[in-house]
Amino acid sequence: MRSAGFFRAAFLALTATVAMALAGPAVASATDLSPQEARKLAEEAVLAGDPALARALALALLQRDPHDSDAARILSAAEDLLGNDRAARAAARQAWRTAEGAGERYAAARQRALAEYHAENYGTAQWWLRRAAQAAPDDRARALARENFRSVERQNPWALGLRFSLAPSSNINNGSSAETMDFFGVPFLLSGDARALSGTEASLSLSARYRLSPAGARNRTELRFGAVSKTYRLSSQARAQAPNARGSDYAFSAVELGIGHRRRLDDRTSLSLGATAGHNWYGGRDLSDYLRLDGDLSYALDRRNWLELGLGIEEQMRLDARFLSARTAELRAGYGHVTGSGDRLHFGLALRDTASDGVAIDHRAAALDFDWSRAAPLAGIRLTGGLSAELRDYAQSRFGGTRLDRRLGAHLGMVFERVDYYGFSPSLDLNASRTLSNFSLYDTRDLGVSLGFASNF
């Protein structure tokens, strides 16, 4: 063993000497290493856990050629192993700047991601892994970058989401699909802005979560932030129907801040608790403040089936008209199933009681929904879909008697994964809803198409 140690030490000493020789003028001798041989030896030194040798070789190679991207990448890996975070990131930047071809850009981006990860810059590491996936020379390399991304994502206490979409809609104002309303046997013509107005919705939403508990902890606590802004442009037909209406009249925005806690009660049961406070604007004016409390219990029947039970309470304080303020209590139940092919199915039932002095808001409701998510893409398209039905019972109506609304909805979501840019692909969402009421004023119909982008990993 001592002899083996001696020969290894002698070998390392020899290669270090050769590495230094590379820094000076090239001398043709039996002990010289070609740049290719030096790179290979430096790579092996990194893998063997000998960063000092790898660093010496990489520096020598960079003295010969400052544009040697592979040498800069190896230097970054060596500095990373030595704990020199700043030097590792600097070398990784140099590797990216000088990289040529998909293979070098892929390797440089992954090394930059690794250096940022070890410096606990998780968000930056995720961005560089997206760049690595974009530069990947083949599917295997791309899959590895995505796997690395998910690993970093699990460690990152921050989770950010950004979505922008354009959505042509046949009913941006939730107006009536009828032109007249029957009032005690007398037909009344509805005004243009009381009827459905077609147009285009531009929506931008931002979500952020910050995990307070350590990564991998059995119990999880997180802070949540959300913001959404929706603006509208009326179609020429809508402007002719309601000349005084503008798209900005229906603009909606909201911000909210919350905290959530998920606790594993045992191997099958988990409890989630949350509190959220928010503020809404409508038509550019303050609409409401709200506070929501939620509790959900989930129980796994087995690996493919689970049950859910939830309760939510929301207090909404209207700022435009206080008599429209409301308190809502909701009871939820659900069943989830994963099919043999990996598709996810979910069935939900909700009972809701909304109490308000406003007769157009005070009601009771029962809702059913079904959601489906296909595990494997179909012809490169990731598919989701769903159906919903809701029954609302209003004890009073502005027009006398009780009001009963029945609503049906359907949606289909598609993400075109074969078109990929930095891990994002174009998405298309189709939505349709129909509401039938015993008062034709509340009959509505809406068809919408939403174009946006979705993350593939």
PDB file of C-alpha atoms in Angstrom, residues 208-427:
ATOM      1  CA  ALA A 208     -44.551  33.575  -5.391  1.00  0.00           C
ATOM      2  CA  ARG A 209     -44.073  31.162  -2.508  1.00  0.00           C
ATOM      3  CA  TYR A 210     -41.372  31.211   0.138  1.00  0.00           C
ATOM      4  CA  ARG A 211     -40.835  28.030   2.143  1.00  0.00           C
ATOM      5  CA  LEU A 212     -40.121  28.729   5.797  1.00  0.00           C
ATOM      6  CA  SER A 213     -39.434  25.103   6.696  1.00  0.00           C
ATOM      7  CA  PRO A 214     -36.261  23.232   5.639  1.00  0.00           C
ATOM      8  CA  ALA A 215     -36.228  21.359   2.335  1.00  0.00           C
ATOM      9  CA  GLY A 216     -37.542  17.830   2.709  1.00  0.00           C
ATOM     10  CA  ALA A 217     -39.144  18.523   6.077  1.00  0.00           C
ATOM     11  CA  ARG A 218     -42.118  16.342   6.943  1.00  0.00           C
ATOM     12  CA  ASN A 219     -44.159  19.454   7.779  1.00  0.00           C
ATOM     13  CA  ARG A 220     -44.115  22.495   5.526  1.00  0.00           C
ATOM     14  CA  THR A 221     -44.897  26.170   6.161  1.00  0.00           C
ATOM     15  CA  GLU A 222     -44.779  28.790   3.429  1.00  0.00           C
ATOM     16  CA  LEU A 223     -45.616  32.409   2.693  1.00  0.00           C
ATOM     17  CA  ARG A 224     -47.598  33.109  -0.483  1.00  0.00           C
ATOM     18  CA  PHE A 225     -48.014  36.149  -2.689  1.00  0.00           C
ATOM     19  CA  GLY A 226     -50.189  36.546  -5.752  1.00  0.00           C
ATOM     20  CA  ALA A 227     -51.083  39.328  -8.175  1.00  0.00           C
ATOM     21  CA  VAL A 228     -53.222  39.368 -11.297  1.00  0.00           C
ATOM     22  CA  SER A 229     -54.193  42.075 -13.764  1.00  0.00           C
ATOM     23  CA  LYS A 230     -56.779  41.702 -16.535  1.00  0.00           C
ATOM     24  CA  THR A 231     -57.464  44.332 -19.167  1.00  0.00           C
ATOM     25  CA  TYR A 232     -59.924  44.208 -22.054  1.00  0.00           C
ATOM     26  CA  ARG A 233     -60.385  45.529 -25.543  1.00  0.00           C
ATOM     27  CA  LEU A 234     -63.907  45.577 -26.943  1.00  0.00           C
ATOM     28  CA  SER A 235     -64.601  44.260 -30.416  1.00  0.00           C
ATOM     29  CA  SER A 236     -66.058  46.580 -33.062  1.00  0.00           C
ATOM     30  CA  GLN A 237     -69.370  44.738 -32.680  1.00  0.00           C
ATOM     31  CA  ALA A 238     -69.360  45.351 -28.910  1.00  0.00           C
ATOM     32  CA  ARG A 239     -68.539  49.048 -29.385  1.00  0.00           C
ATOM     33  CA  ALA A 240     -71.454  49.375 -31.778  1.00  0.00           C
ATOM     34  CA  GLN A 241     -73.744  47.560 -29.302  1.00  0.00           C
ATOM     35  CA  ALA A 242     -72.659  49.702 -26.315  1.00  0.00           C
ATOM     36  CA  PRO A 243     -71.150  52.991 -27.601  1.00  0.00           C
ATOM     37  CA  ASN A 244     -70.485  54.339 -24.106  1.00  0.00           C
ATOM     38  CA  ALA A 245     -68.716  51.201 -22.835  1.00  0.00           C
ATOM     39  CA  ARG A 246     -64.948  50.879 -22.752  1.00  0.00           C
ATOM     40  CA  GLY A 247     -62.715  47.907 -22.131  1.00  0.00           C
ATOM     41  CA  SER A 248     -61.221  49.637 -19.091  1.00  0.00           C
ATOM     42  CA  ASP A 249     -64.690  49.610 -17.471  1.00  0.00           C
ATOM     43  CA  TYR A 250     -64.238  45.855 -16.913  1.00  0.00           C
ATOM     44  CA  ALA A 251     -60.547  45.794 -15.988  1.00  0.00           C
ATOM     45  CA  PHE A 252     -59.853  43.694 -12.911  1.00  0.00           C
ATOM     46  CA  SER A 253     -56.801  43.345 -10.709  1.00  0.00           C
ATOM     47  CA  ALA A 254     -56.012  41.794  -7.350  1.00  0.00           C
ATOM     48  CA  VAL A 255     -53.157  41.273  -4.923  1.00  0.00           C
ATOM     49  CA  GLU A 256     -53.070  38.856  -2.020  1.00  0.00           C
ATOM     50  CA  LEU A 257     -50.741  37.680   0.712  1.00  0.00           C
ATOM     51  CA  GLY A 258     -51.126  34.480   2.686  1.00  0.00           C
ATOM     52  CA  ILE A 259     -49.535  31.810   4.813  1.00  0.00           C
ATOM     53  CA  GLY A 260     -50.019  28.066   4.541  1.00  0.00           C
ATOM     54  CA  HIS A 261     -49.014  25.079   6.634  1.00  0.00           C
ATOM     55  CA  ARG A 262     -49.114  21.419   5.610  1.00  0.00           C
ATOM     56  CA  ARG A 263     -48.657  18.768   8.301  1.00  0.00           C
ATOM     57  CA  ARG A 264     -48.288  15.021   7.855  1.00  0.00           C
ATOM     58  CA  LEU A 265     -50.408  13.455  10.583  1.00  0.00           C
ATOM     59  CA  ASP A 266     -49.335   9.930   9.615  1.00  0.00           C
ATOM     60  CA  ASP A 267     -48.217   8.033   6.526  1.00  0.00           C
ATOM     61  CA  ARG A 268     -51.667   8.354   4.943  1.00  0.00           C
ATOM     62  CA  THR A 269     -53.128  11.565   6.334  1.00  0.00           C
ATOM     63  CA  SER A 270     -52.119  15.193   5.869  1.00  0.00           C
ATOM     64  CA  LEU A 271     -53.685  18.441   7.050  1.00  0.00           C
ATOM     65  CA  SER A 272     -53.381  21.797   5.273  1.00  0.00           C
ATOM     66  CA  LEU A 273     -54.257  25.135   6.877  1.00  0.00           C
ATOM     67  CA  GLY A 274     -54.130  28.535   5.224  1.00  0.00           C
ATOM     68  CA  ALA A 275     -55.010  32.203   5.684  1.00  0.00           C
ATOM     69  CA  THR A 276     -55.123  34.751   2.876  1.00  0.00           C
ATOM     70  CA  ALA A 277     -55.792  38.494   2.800  1.00  0.00           C
ATOM     71  CA  GLY A 278     -56.320  40.393  -0.426  1.00  0.00           C
ATOM     72  CA  HIS A 279     -57.570  43.471  -2.229  1.00  0.00           C
ATOM     73  CA  ASN A 280     -59.468  43.800  -5.527  1.00  0.00           C
ATOM     74  CA  TRP A 281     -59.941  46.605  -8.051  1.00  0.00           C
ATOM     75  CA  TYR A 282     -62.593  46.741 -10.758  1.00  0.00           C
ATOM     76  CA  GLY A 283     -62.791  49.332 -13.512  1.00  0.00           C
ATOM     77  CA  GLY A 284     -59.803  51.101 -11.976  1.00  0.00           C
ATOM     78  CA  ARG A 285     -61.562  51.611  -8.626  1.00  0.00           C
ATOM     79  CA  ASP A 286     -61.304  49.853  -5.269  1.00  0.00           C
ATOM     80  CA  LEU A 287     -63.754  46.951  -5.177  1.00  0.00           C
ATOM     81  CA  SER A 288     -63.187  44.955  -1.997  1.00  0.00           C
ATOM     82  CA  ASP A 289     -60.915  43.674   0.745  1.00  0.00           C
ATOM     83  CA  TYR A 290     -61.156  40.029   1.715  1.00  0.00           C
ATOM     84  CA  LEU A 291     -59.897  37.547   4.268  1.00  0.00           C
ATOM     85  CA  ARG A 292     -60.069  33.790   3.658  1.00  0.00           C
ATOM     86  CA  LEU A 293     -59.378  30.857   5.962  1.00  0.00           C
ATOM     87  CA  ASP A 294     -59.024  27.311   4.613  1.00  0.00           C
ATOM     88  CA  GLY A 295     -58.524  23.859   6.068  1.00  0.00           C
ATOM     89  CA  ASP A 296     -58.144  20.645   4.039  1.00  0.00           C
ATOM     90  CA  LEU A 297     -57.675  17.049   5.114  1.00  0.00           C
ATOM     91  CA  SER A 298     -56.303  14.470   2.675  1.00  0.00           C
ATOM     92  CA  TYR A 299     -56.316  10.716   3.228  1.00  0.00           C
ATOM     93  CA  ALA A 300     -54.546   8.225   0.943  1.00  0.00           C
ATOM     94  CA  LEU A 301     -56.534   5.033   0.453  1.00  0.00           C
ATOM     95  CA  ASP A 302     -53.557   3.521  -1.367  1.00  0.00           C
ATOM     96  CA  ARG A 303     -50.916   4.669  -3.852  1.00  0.00           C
ATOM     97  CA  ARG A 304     -53.486   5.435  -6.541  1.00  0.00           C
ATOM     98  CA  ASN A 305     -56.520   6.705  -4.639  1.00  0.00           C
ATOM     99  CA  TRP A 306     -57.139   9.429  -2.087  1.00  0.00           C
ATOM    100  CA  LEU A 307     -59.966  11.313  -0.421  1.00  0.00           C
ATOM    101  CA  GLU A 308     -60.196  15.013   0.475  1.00  0.00           C
ATOM    102  CA  LEU A 309     -62.348  17.051   2.841  1.00  0.00           C
ATOM    103  CA  GLY A 310     -62.116  20.822   3.173  1.00  0.00           C
ATOM    104  CA  LEU A 311     -63.705  23.836   4.787  1.00  0.00           C
ATOM    105  CA  GLY A 312     -63.338  27.476   3.767  1.00  0.00           C
ATOM    106  CA  ILE A 313     -64.617  30.735   5.239  1.00  0.00           C
ATOM    107  CA  GLU A 314     -64.283  34.086   3.493  1.00  0.00           C
ATOM    108  CA  GLU A 315     -65.189  37.565   4.663  1.00  0.00           C
ATOM    109  CA  GLN A 316     -65.495  40.055   1.803  1.00  0.00           C
ATOM    110  CA  MET A 317     -65.723  43.762   2.617  1.00  0.00           C
ATOM    111  CA  ARG A 318     -67.015  45.696  -0.379  1.00  0.00           C
ATOM    112  CA  LEU A 319     -65.641  49.194  -0.763  1.00  0.00           C
ATOM    113  CA  ASP A 320     -67.919  50.330  -3.589  1.00  0.00           C
ATOM    114  CA  ALA A 321     -71.171  49.537  -1.749  1.00  0.00           C
ATOM    115  CA  ARG A 322     -71.016  48.170   1.791  1.00  0.00           C
ATOM    116  CA  PHE A 323     -74.418  46.459   1.620  1.00  0.00           C
ATOM    117  CA  LEU A 324     -72.877  44.113  -0.976  1.00  0.00           C
ATOM    118  CA  SER A 325     -70.359  42.788   1.546  1.00  0.00           C
ATOM    119  CA  ALA A 326     -70.664  39.041   2.082  1.00  0.00           C
ATOM    120  CA  ARG A 327     -69.589  36.120   4.232  1.00  0.00           C
ATOM    121  CA  THR A 328     -69.139  32.762   2.534  1.00  0.00           C
ATOM    122  CA  ALA A 329     -68.791  29.317   4.092  1.00  0.00           C
ATOM    123  CA  GLU A 330     -67.860  26.386   1.866  1.00  0.00           C
ATOM    124  CA  LEU A 331     -67.655  22.652   2.488  1.00  0.00           C
ATOM    125  CA  ARG A 332     -65.595  20.645  -0.011  1.00  0.00           C
ATOM    126  CA  ALA A 333     -65.140  16.938  -0.678  1.00  0.00           C
ATOM    127  CA  GLY A 334     -63.060  15.222  -3.336  1.00  0.00           C
ATOM    128  CA  TYR A 335     -61.794  11.929  -4.665  1.00  0.00           C
ATOM    129  CA  GLY A 336     -58.586  11.505  -6.656  1.00  0.00           C
ATOM    130  CA  HIS A 337     -57.373   8.573  -8.720  1.00  0.00           C
ATOM    131  CA  VAL A 338     -54.259   7.784 -10.750  1.00  0.00           C
ATOM    132  CA  THR A 339     -54.940   5.355 -13.586  1.00  0.00           C
ATOM    133  CA  GLY A 340     -52.637   2.543 -14.630  1.00  0.00           C
ATOM    134  CA  SER A 341     -51.253   4.749 -17.417  1.00  0.00           C
ATOM    135  CA  GLY A 342     -50.540   7.572 -14.964  1.00  0.00           C
ATOM    136  CA  ASP A 343     -53.452   9.845 -15.870  1.00  0.00           C
ATOM    137  CA  ARG A 344     -54.797  11.839 -12.917  1.00  0.00           C
ATOM    138  CA  LEU A 345     -58.550  12.098 -12.318  1.00  0.00           C
ATOM    139  CA  HIS A 346     -60.259  14.231  -9.707  1.00  0.00           C
ATOM    140  CA  PHE A 347     -63.916  14.508  -8.741  1.00  0.00           C
ATOM    141  CA  GLY A 348     -65.063  17.320  -6.473  1.00  0.00           C
ATOM    142  CA  LEU A 349     -68.217  18.410  -4.678  1.00  0.00           C
ATOM    143  CA  ALA A 350     -68.685  21.798  -2.996  1.00  0.00           C
ATOM    144  CA  LEU A 351     -71.563  23.208  -0.945  1.00  0.00           C
ATOM    145  CA  ARG A 352     -71.469  26.962  -0.434  1.00  0.00           C
ATOM    146  CA  ASP A 353     -73.546  29.446   1.573  1.00  0.00           C
ATOM    147  CA  THR A 354     -73.049  33.152   0.838  1.00  0.00           C
ATOM    148  CA  ALA A 355     -74.792  35.578   3.200  1.00  0.00           C
ATOM    149  CA  SER A 356     -75.207  39.220   2.133  1.00  0.00           C
ATOM    150  CA  ASP A 357     -77.645  42.125   2.331  1.00  0.00           C
ATOM    151  CA  GLY A 358     -77.390  42.347  -1.449  1.00  0.00           C
ATOM    152  CA  VAL A 359     -80.088  40.144  -2.981  1.00  0.00           C
ATOM    153  CA  ALA A 360     -77.964  39.609  -6.116  1.00  0.00           C
ATOM    154  CA  ILE A 361     -75.187  38.126  -3.951  1.00  0.00           C
ATOM    155  CA  ASP A 362     -76.977  36.265  -1.148  1.00  0.00           C
ATOM    156  CA  HIS A 363     -77.387  32.647  -2.276  1.00  0.00           C
ATOM    157  CA  ARG A 364     -76.688  28.985  -1.682  1.00  0.00           C
ATOM    158  CA  ALA A 365     -74.877  26.807  -4.192  1.00  0.00           C
ATOM    159  CA  ALA A 366     -73.897  23.228  -4.945  1.00  0.00           C
ATOM    160  CA  ALA A 367     -71.134  22.483  -7.452  1.00  0.00           C
ATOM    161  CA  LEU A 368     -69.677  19.373  -9.069  1.00  0.00           C
ATOM    162  CA  ASP A 369     -66.443  19.261 -11.026  1.00  0.00           C
ATOM    163  CA  PHE A 370     -64.316  16.707 -12.819  1.00  0.00           C
ATOM    164  CA  ASP A 371     -60.685  17.294 -13.830  1.00  0.00           C
ATOM    165  CA  TRP A 372     -58.406  15.144 -15.933  1.00  0.00           C
ATOM    166  CA  SER A 373     -54.692  15.356 -16.646  1.00  0.00           C
ATOM    167  CA  ARG A 374     -53.085  13.028 -19.178  1.00  0.00           C
ATOM    168  CA  ALA A 375     -49.732  11.624 -18.069  1.00  0.00           C
ATOM    169  CA  ALA A 376     -48.135  11.073 -21.478  1.00  0.00           C
ATOM    170  CA  PRO A 377     -48.257  13.739 -24.196  1.00  0.00           C
ATOM    171  CA  LEU A 378     -50.375  12.882 -27.235  1.00  0.00           C
ATOM    172  CA  ALA A 379     -48.497  13.676 -30.456  1.00  0.00           C
ATOM    173  CA  GLY A 380     -46.303  16.059 -28.454  1.00  0.00           C
ATOM    174  CA  ILE A 381     -49.279  17.793 -26.806  1.00  0.00           C
ATOM    175  CA  ARG A 382     -49.798  17.755 -23.028  1.00  0.00           C
ATOM    176  CA  LEU A 383     -53.524  17.586 -22.332  1.00  0.00           C
ATOM    177  CA  THR A 384     -55.761  18.583 -19.435  1.00  0.00           C
ATOM    178  CA  GLY A 385     -59.521  18.960 -19.319  1.00  0.00           C
ATOM    179  CA  GLY A 386     -62.532  19.250 -17.111  1.00  0.00           C
ATOM    180  CA  LEU A 387     -66.285  19.592 -16.716  1.00  0.00           C
ATOM    181  CA  SER A 388     -68.259  21.489 -14.087  1.00  0.00           C
ATOM    182  CA  ALA A 389     -71.862  22.025 -13.041  1.00  0.00           C
ATOM    183  CA  GLU A 390     -73.248  24.443 -10.479  1.00  0.00           C
ATOM    184  CA  LEU A 391     -76.703  25.198  -9.101  1.00  0.00           C
ATOM    185  CA  ARG A 392     -77.324  28.557  -7.348  1.00  0.00           C
ATOM    186  CA  ASP A 393     -80.446  29.313  -5.349  1.00  0.00           C
ATOM    187  CA  TYR A 394     -81.164  32.984  -4.559  1.00  0.00           C
ATOM    188  CA  ALA A 395     -83.870  33.398  -1.918  1.00  0.00           C
ATOM    189  CA  GLN A 396     -84.821  36.784  -3.314  1.00  0.00           C
ATOM    190  CA  SER A 397     -84.589  38.573  -6.628  1.00  0.00           C
ATOM    191  CA  ARG A 398     -84.650  42.237  -7.560  1.00  0.00           C
ATOM    192  CA  PHE A 399     -87.615  41.389  -9.739  1.00  0.00           C
ATOM    193  CA  GLY A 400     -89.593  39.487  -7.098  1.00  0.00           C
ATOM    194  CA  GLY A 401     -89.702  35.783  -6.263  1.00  0.00           C
ATOM    195  CA  THR A 402     -86.743  33.430  -6.069  1.00  0.00           C
ATOM    196  CA  ARG A 403     -83.997  33.127  -8.623  1.00  0.00           C
ATOM    197  CA  LEU A 404     -82.456  29.828  -9.734  1.00  0.00           C
ATOM    198  CA  ASP A 405     -79.308  29.671 -11.886  1.00  0.00           C
ATOM    199  CA  ARG A 406     -77.833  26.550 -13.475  1.00  0.00           C
ATOM    200  CA  ARG A 407     -74.314  26.751 -14.861  1.00  0.00           C
ATOM    201  CA  LEU A 408     -72.388  24.261 -16.995  1.00  0.00           C
ATOM    202  CA  GLY A 409     -68.749  24.614 -17.957  1.00  0.00           C
ATOM    203  CA  ALA A 410     -66.048  22.785 -19.859  1.00  0.00           C
ATOM    204  CA  HIS A 411     -62.387  23.418 -20.510  1.00  0.00           C
ATOM    205  CA  LEU A 412     -59.570  21.831 -22.484  1.00  0.00           C
ATOM    206  CA  GLY A 413     -55.917  22.757 -22.050  1.00  0.00           C
ATOM    207  CA  MET A 414     -53.099  21.988 -24.474  1.00  0.00           C
ATOM    208  CA  VAL A 415     -49.354  22.568 -24.134  1.00  0.00           C
ATOM    209  CA  PHE A 416     -47.337  22.048 -27.325  1.00  0.00           C
ATOM    210  CA  GLU A 417     -44.168  20.551 -25.886  1.00  0.00           C
ATOM    211  CA  ARG A 418     -42.418  20.031 -29.215  1.00  0.00           C
ATOM    212  CA  VAL A 419     -42.102  23.798 -29.492  1.00  0.00           C
ATOM    213  CA  ASP A 420     -39.736  24.486 -26.607  1.00  0.00           C
ATOM    214  CA  TYR A 421     -37.813  27.635 -25.727  1.00  0.00           C
ATOM    215  CA  TYR A 422     -35.876  27.628 -22.458  1.00  0.00           C
ATOM    216  CA  GLY A 423     -38.291  25.044 -21.091  1.00  0.00           C
ATOM    217  CA  PHE A 424     -41.426  27.010 -22.029  1.00  0.00           C
ATOM    218  CA  SER A 425     -43.954  25.965 -24.647  1.00  0.00           C
ATOM    219  CA  PRO A 426     -46.997  27.677 -26.149  1.00  0.00           C
ATOM    220  CA  SER A 427     -50.317  26.774 -24.561  1.00  0.00           C
TER     221      SER A 427
END
